[in-house]
Short mmCIF file of C-alpha atoms in Angstrom, two decimals:
data_model
loop_
_atom_site.label_atom_id
_atom_site.label_comp_id
_atom_site.label_asym_id
_atom_site.label_seq_id
_atom_site.Cartn_x
_atom_site.Cartn_y
_atom_site.Cartn_z
CA MET A 1 -7.60 15.32 3.93
CA ILE A 2 -6.63 11.69 3.35
CA LEU A 3 -4.82 10.58 0.21
CA VAL A 4 -5.47 7.00 -0.92
CA MET A 5 -3.14 5.50 -3.53
CA SER A 6 -3.52 2.18 -5.32
CA VAL A 7 -1.69 0.55 -8.21
CA PHE A 8 -4.63 -0.60 -10.35
CA ASN A 9 -7.85 1.31 -11.00
CA PRO A 10 -10.22 -1.61 -10.14
CA GLU A 11 -8.66 -1.86 -6.66
CA VAL A 12 -10.18 1.46 -5.54
CA LYS A 13 -13.73 0.78 -6.76
CA PRO A 14 -15.10 0.08 -3.23
CA LEU A 15 -13.95 3.54 -2.13
CA LEU A 16 -15.49 5.31 -5.11
CA GLU A 17 -18.78 3.47 -4.62
CA VAL A 18 -19.28 4.95 -1.14
CA MET A 19 -17.81 8.39 -1.86
CA LEU A 20 -19.84 11.57 -2.17
CA LYS A 21 -17.89 12.93 -5.13
CA ILE A 22 -16.86 16.58 -5.23
CA GLU A 23 -14.19 16.73 -7.91
CA GLU A 24 -12.52 14.63 -10.58
CA GLY A 25 -9.20 15.62 -12.11
CA GLU A 26 -5.81 14.54 -13.35
CA LEU A 27 -2.23 14.89 -12.09
CA LEU A 28 0.82 13.59 -13.97
CA GLY A 29 -1.53 11.83 -16.35
CA ARG A 30 -3.31 9.89 -13.59
CA SER A 31 -6.94 10.50 -12.74
CA TYR A 32 -8.09 11.19 -9.21
CA THR A 33 -11.41 11.62 -7.42
CA ARG A 34 -11.94 13.87 -4.41
CA GLY A 35 -14.92 13.61 -2.13
CA LEU A 36 -16.32 12.61 1.25
CA ILE A 37 -16.49 9.15 2.82
CA GLY A 38 -18.25 9.42 6.14
CA LYS A 39 -16.82 12.56 7.73
CA ASN A 40 -13.47 12.19 5.97
CA GLU A 41 -12.35 14.25 2.99
CA VAL A 42 -10.55 11.83 0.68
CA VAL A 43 -8.59 11.96 -2.57
CA VAL A 44 -8.33 8.60 -4.36
CA ALA A 45 -5.66 8.08 -7.03
CA SER A 46 -4.50 4.99 -8.93
CA GLY A 47 -2.63 3.83 -12.00
CA PHE A 48 1.11 3.57 -11.34
CA VAL A 49 3.79 0.86 -11.32
CA GLY A 50 7.18 0.73 -9.60
CA LYS A 51 9.11 2.91 -7.20
CA VAL A 52 9.73 5.88 -9.50
CA GLU A 53 6.08 6.38 -10.46
CA THR A 54 4.97 5.81 -6.87
CA ALA A 55 7.40 8.40 -5.52
CA ALA A 56 6.65 10.95 -8.25
CA LEU A 57 2.89 10.68 -7.82
CA ALA A 58 3.05 10.71 -4.03
CA GLN A 59 5.09 13.91 -4.07
CA LYS A 60 2.82 15.56 -6.64
CA PHE A 61 -0.32 14.76 -4.65
CA ILE A 62 1.33 15.93 -1.42
CA ASP A 63 2.23 19.23 -3.08
CA GLU A 64 -1.26 19.64 -4.54
CA PHE A 65 -3.46 18.55 -1.61
CA SER A 66 -1.30 18.62 1.57
CA PRO A 67 -2.81 15.39 2.96
CA ARG A 68 -2.60 14.70 6.68
CA LEU A 69 -2.59 10.95 6.08
CA ILE A 70 -1.63 8.74 3.13
CA VAL A 71 -2.97 5.19 2.78
CA MET A 72 -1.73 2.69 0.20
CA THR A 73 -4.16 -0.11 -0.68
CA SER A 74 -3.03 -2.75 -3.16
CA GLY A 75 -1.76 -6.29 -3.71
CA ALA A 76 1.53 -8.00 -2.85
CA GLY A 77 3.31 -11.32 -3.13
CA ALA A 78 4.08 -13.38 -0.03
CA ILE A 79 7.72 -14.23 0.64
CA ASP A 80 6.81 -15.90 3.92
CA SER A 81 5.63 -19.23 2.52
CA SER A 82 3.19 -19.68 5.42
CA ILE A 83 1.12 -16.66 4.30
CA GLU A 84 -1.64 -17.59 1.86
CA PRO A 85 -3.42 -15.58 -0.87
CA GLY A 86 -6.26 -13.50 0.52
CA THR A 87 -4.38 -12.63 3.70
CA VAL A 88 -4.42 -8.95 4.62
CA VAL A 89 -1.00 -7.58 5.55
CA ILE A 90 -0.59 -4.28 7.38
CA GLY A 91 2.90 -2.91 6.92
CA SER A 92 4.82 -2.05 10.08
CA GLU A 93 8.19 -1.43 8.40
CA PHE A 94 9.28 -0.84 4.80
CA LEU A 95 12.57 -1.49 3.05
CA GLU A 96 13.88 -1.35 -0.53
CA TYR A 97 15.63 -4.68 -1.02
CA ASP A 98 17.20 -3.65 -4.33
CA LEU A 99 18.76 -0.47 -2.89
CA TYR A 100 22.04 -0.83 -1.01
CA LEU A 101 23.94 2.08 0.50
CA PRO A 102 27.32 0.88 1.87
CA LEU A 103 28.20 4.24 3.42
CA ARG A 104 24.91 4.41 5.32
CA SER A 105 24.93 1.01 7.03
CA GLY A 106 23.22 -0.83 4.21
CA HIS A 107 19.47 -0.64 3.68
CA ILE A 108 17.15 2.12 4.84
CA SER A 109 14.14 0.98 6.86
CA VAL A 110 11.10 3.21 7.39
CA PRO A 111 8.50 2.35 10.08
CA THR A 112 4.84 3.15 9.60
CA THR A 113 3.72 6.35 11.32
CA ALA A 114 -0.09 6.38 11.17
CA SER A 115 -0.68 5.11 14.69
CA VAL A 116 -4.27 6.37 15.00
CA ALA A 117 -5.37 4.70 11.76
CA LEU A 118 -3.39 1.59 12.69
CA ASP A 119 -5.28 1.29 15.97
CA HIS A 120 -8.61 1.40 14.11
CA ILE A 121 -7.37 -1.21 11.62
CA LYS A 122 -6.40 -3.57 14.44
CA GLN A 123 -9.89 -3.32 15.89
CA LEU A 124 -11.56 -3.95 12.54
CA MET A 125 -9.11 -6.64 11.35
CA PRO A 126 -7.78 -8.53 14.41
CA ASP A 127 -6.77 -11.46 12.19
CA ALA A 128 -4.66 -9.39 9.79
CA THR A 129 -0.92 -10.00 9.58
CA TYR A 130 1.36 -7.17 10.69
CA GLY A 131 4.98 -6.98 9.60
CA ARG A 132 7.76 -5.85 7.30
CA ILE A 133 7.13 -5.28 3.59
CA ILE A 134 10.04 -5.14 1.15
CA THR A 135 9.94 -3.32 -2.18
CA GLY A 136 11.81 -3.70 -5.46
CA ASP A 137 11.41 -2.87 -9.13
CA GLN A 138 10.81 -6.40 -10.33
CA ILE A 139 8.15 -9.09 -10.34
CA LEU A 140 9.35 -12.13 -8.42
CA ALA A 141 8.35 -15.60 -9.61
CA ASP A 142 11.20 -17.73 -8.27
CA THR A 143 10.87 -19.93 -5.19
CA LYS A 144 14.61 -20.03 -4.53
CA LYS A 145 14.99 -16.24 -4.73
CA ARG A 146 11.87 -15.78 -2.61
CA ASP A 147 13.25 -18.00 0.13
CA GLU A 148 16.59 -16.19 0.01
CA LEU A 149 14.84 -12.83 0.46
CA PHE A 150 12.79 -14.17 3.36
CA LYS A 151 15.91 -15.51 5.06
CA GLN A 152 17.66 -12.17 4.62
CA TYR A 153 14.83 -9.78 5.51
CA HIS A 154 12.24 -11.80 7.48
CA ALA A 155 9.48 -9.87 5.71
CA CYS A 156 5.86 -10.85 5.18
CA CYS A 157 5.60 -9.86 1.56
CA LEU A 158 7.07 -8.06 -1.42
CA ASP A 159 5.73 -5.32 -3.69
CA MET A 160 6.89 -2.60 -6.08
CA ASP A 161 5.68 0.53 -4.30
CA SER A 162 5.19 0.75 -0.54
CA ALA A 163 8.80 1.46 0.54
CA ALA A 164 8.99 4.27 -2.02
CA LEU A 165 5.79 5.77 -0.63
CA ALA A 166 7.12 5.35 2.90
CA ARG A 167 10.29 7.31 2.13
CA VAL A 168 8.43 10.16 0.40
CA ALA A 169 5.88 10.35 3.22
CA LYS A 170 8.62 10.40 5.84
CA MET A 171 10.56 13.14 4.02
CA ASN A 172 7.37 15.23 3.92
CA ARG A 173 6.47 14.34 7.51
CA VAL A 174 3.11 12.93 6.47
CA PRO A 175 1.75 9.93 8.42
CA PHE A 176 1.15 6.90 6.23
CA LEU A 177 -0.38 3.44 6.34
CA VAL A 178 -0.07 0.50 3.94
CA ILE A 179 -2.80 -2.16 3.61
CA LYS A 180 -1.92 -5.03 1.28
CA VAL A 181 -3.60 -8.26 0.28
CA ILE A 182 -1.59 -11.31 -0.76
CA LEU A 183 -2.28 -12.29 -4.38
CA ASP A 184 0.52 -14.79 -5.03
CA LYS A 185 3.43 -16.53 -3.32
CA CYS A 186 6.30 -15.22 -5.48
CA ASP A 187 6.84 -18.70 -6.94
CA GLU A 188 6.71 -20.20 -10.41
CA ASN A 189 2.88 -20.08 -10.37
CA SER A 190 2.76 -16.37 -9.56
CA GLU A 191 1.51 -15.10 -12.90
CA ASN A 192 -1.46 -17.45 -12.96
CA ASP A 193 -2.19 -17.03 -9.25
CA PHE A 194 -2.08 -13.24 -9.51
CA GLY A 195 -4.71 -13.17 -12.25
CA ILE A 196 -7.06 -15.48 -10.37
CA ASN A 197 -6.58 -13.88 -6.96
CA PHE A 198 -6.77 -10.31 -8.23
CA GLU A 199 -10.37 -10.98 -9.24
CA ARG A 200 -11.05 -12.72 -5.94
CA TYR A 201 -9.23 -10.53 -3.42
CA GLY A 202 -7.91 -7.42 -5.20
CA GLN A 203 -10.49 -5.03 -3.71
CA LYS A 204 -10.16 -6.34 -0.15
CA PRO A 205 -7.85 -3.57 1.19
CA ALA A 206 -10.08 -0.84 -0.25
CA LYS A 207 -13.17 -2.48 1.25
CA ILE A 208 -11.50 -2.45 4.67
CA LEU A 209 -10.50 1.18 4.28
CA ALA A 210 -13.95 2.18 3.01
CA GLU A 211 -15.51 0.72 6.16
CA LEU A 212 -12.98 2.52 8.35
CA LEU A 213 -13.62 5.84 6.66
CA ARG A 214 -17.37 5.35 6.81
CA THR A 215 -17.38 4.70 10.56
CA HIS A 216 -14.35 6.63 11.89
CA VAL A 217 -12.76 10.03 11.50
CA LEU A 218 -9.18 9.28 10.48
CA GLU A 219 -8.06 12.88 9.97
CA ILE A 220 -4.83 13.34 11.92
CA LYS A 221 -4.32 16.82 13.34
#
């Protein structure tokens, strides 16, 4: 079984449109849909914000469904100023920039582990950007702070969820993959850009994943 998680409900619509639905339910107050896409059994869940909700929901769904692969599909803000809205970013490494552990050599970095799914993504999306994603519990709309974070971490983009998912998946030894689309550039225009680009690009990661699931078996044994 594959667990797909996304922040906002509209982001997962492309997956639900191609799914042969078997079950609908609720965990921790969030709805989910289970069914088949191609030859893959999939559970799709959405409706959470920030690291705490992401971690809590990921653990609950792992306990309930024992997925063999977790995929996060959602939006992010670019901190590399050369990356434009609409760009698909595949996370290769994840780090919480607002968590510092001085007795454990600073920040904890978690690499992606879903190599089989990643290989399929690279074939389907050769023009996607691959790189580090950093996560924190705040919306960034400050060019100076954005540039400082880029200088410090050399990451592609910033979000509020993927590093939390990465840590939970790693602790449970579940392979995971993160597919993001850039919706803003973490600058003073972020709020306006996010609204416009969410309508334009917000479903892009789910569309990519839906095509993968329709044409490939991503179950990892």
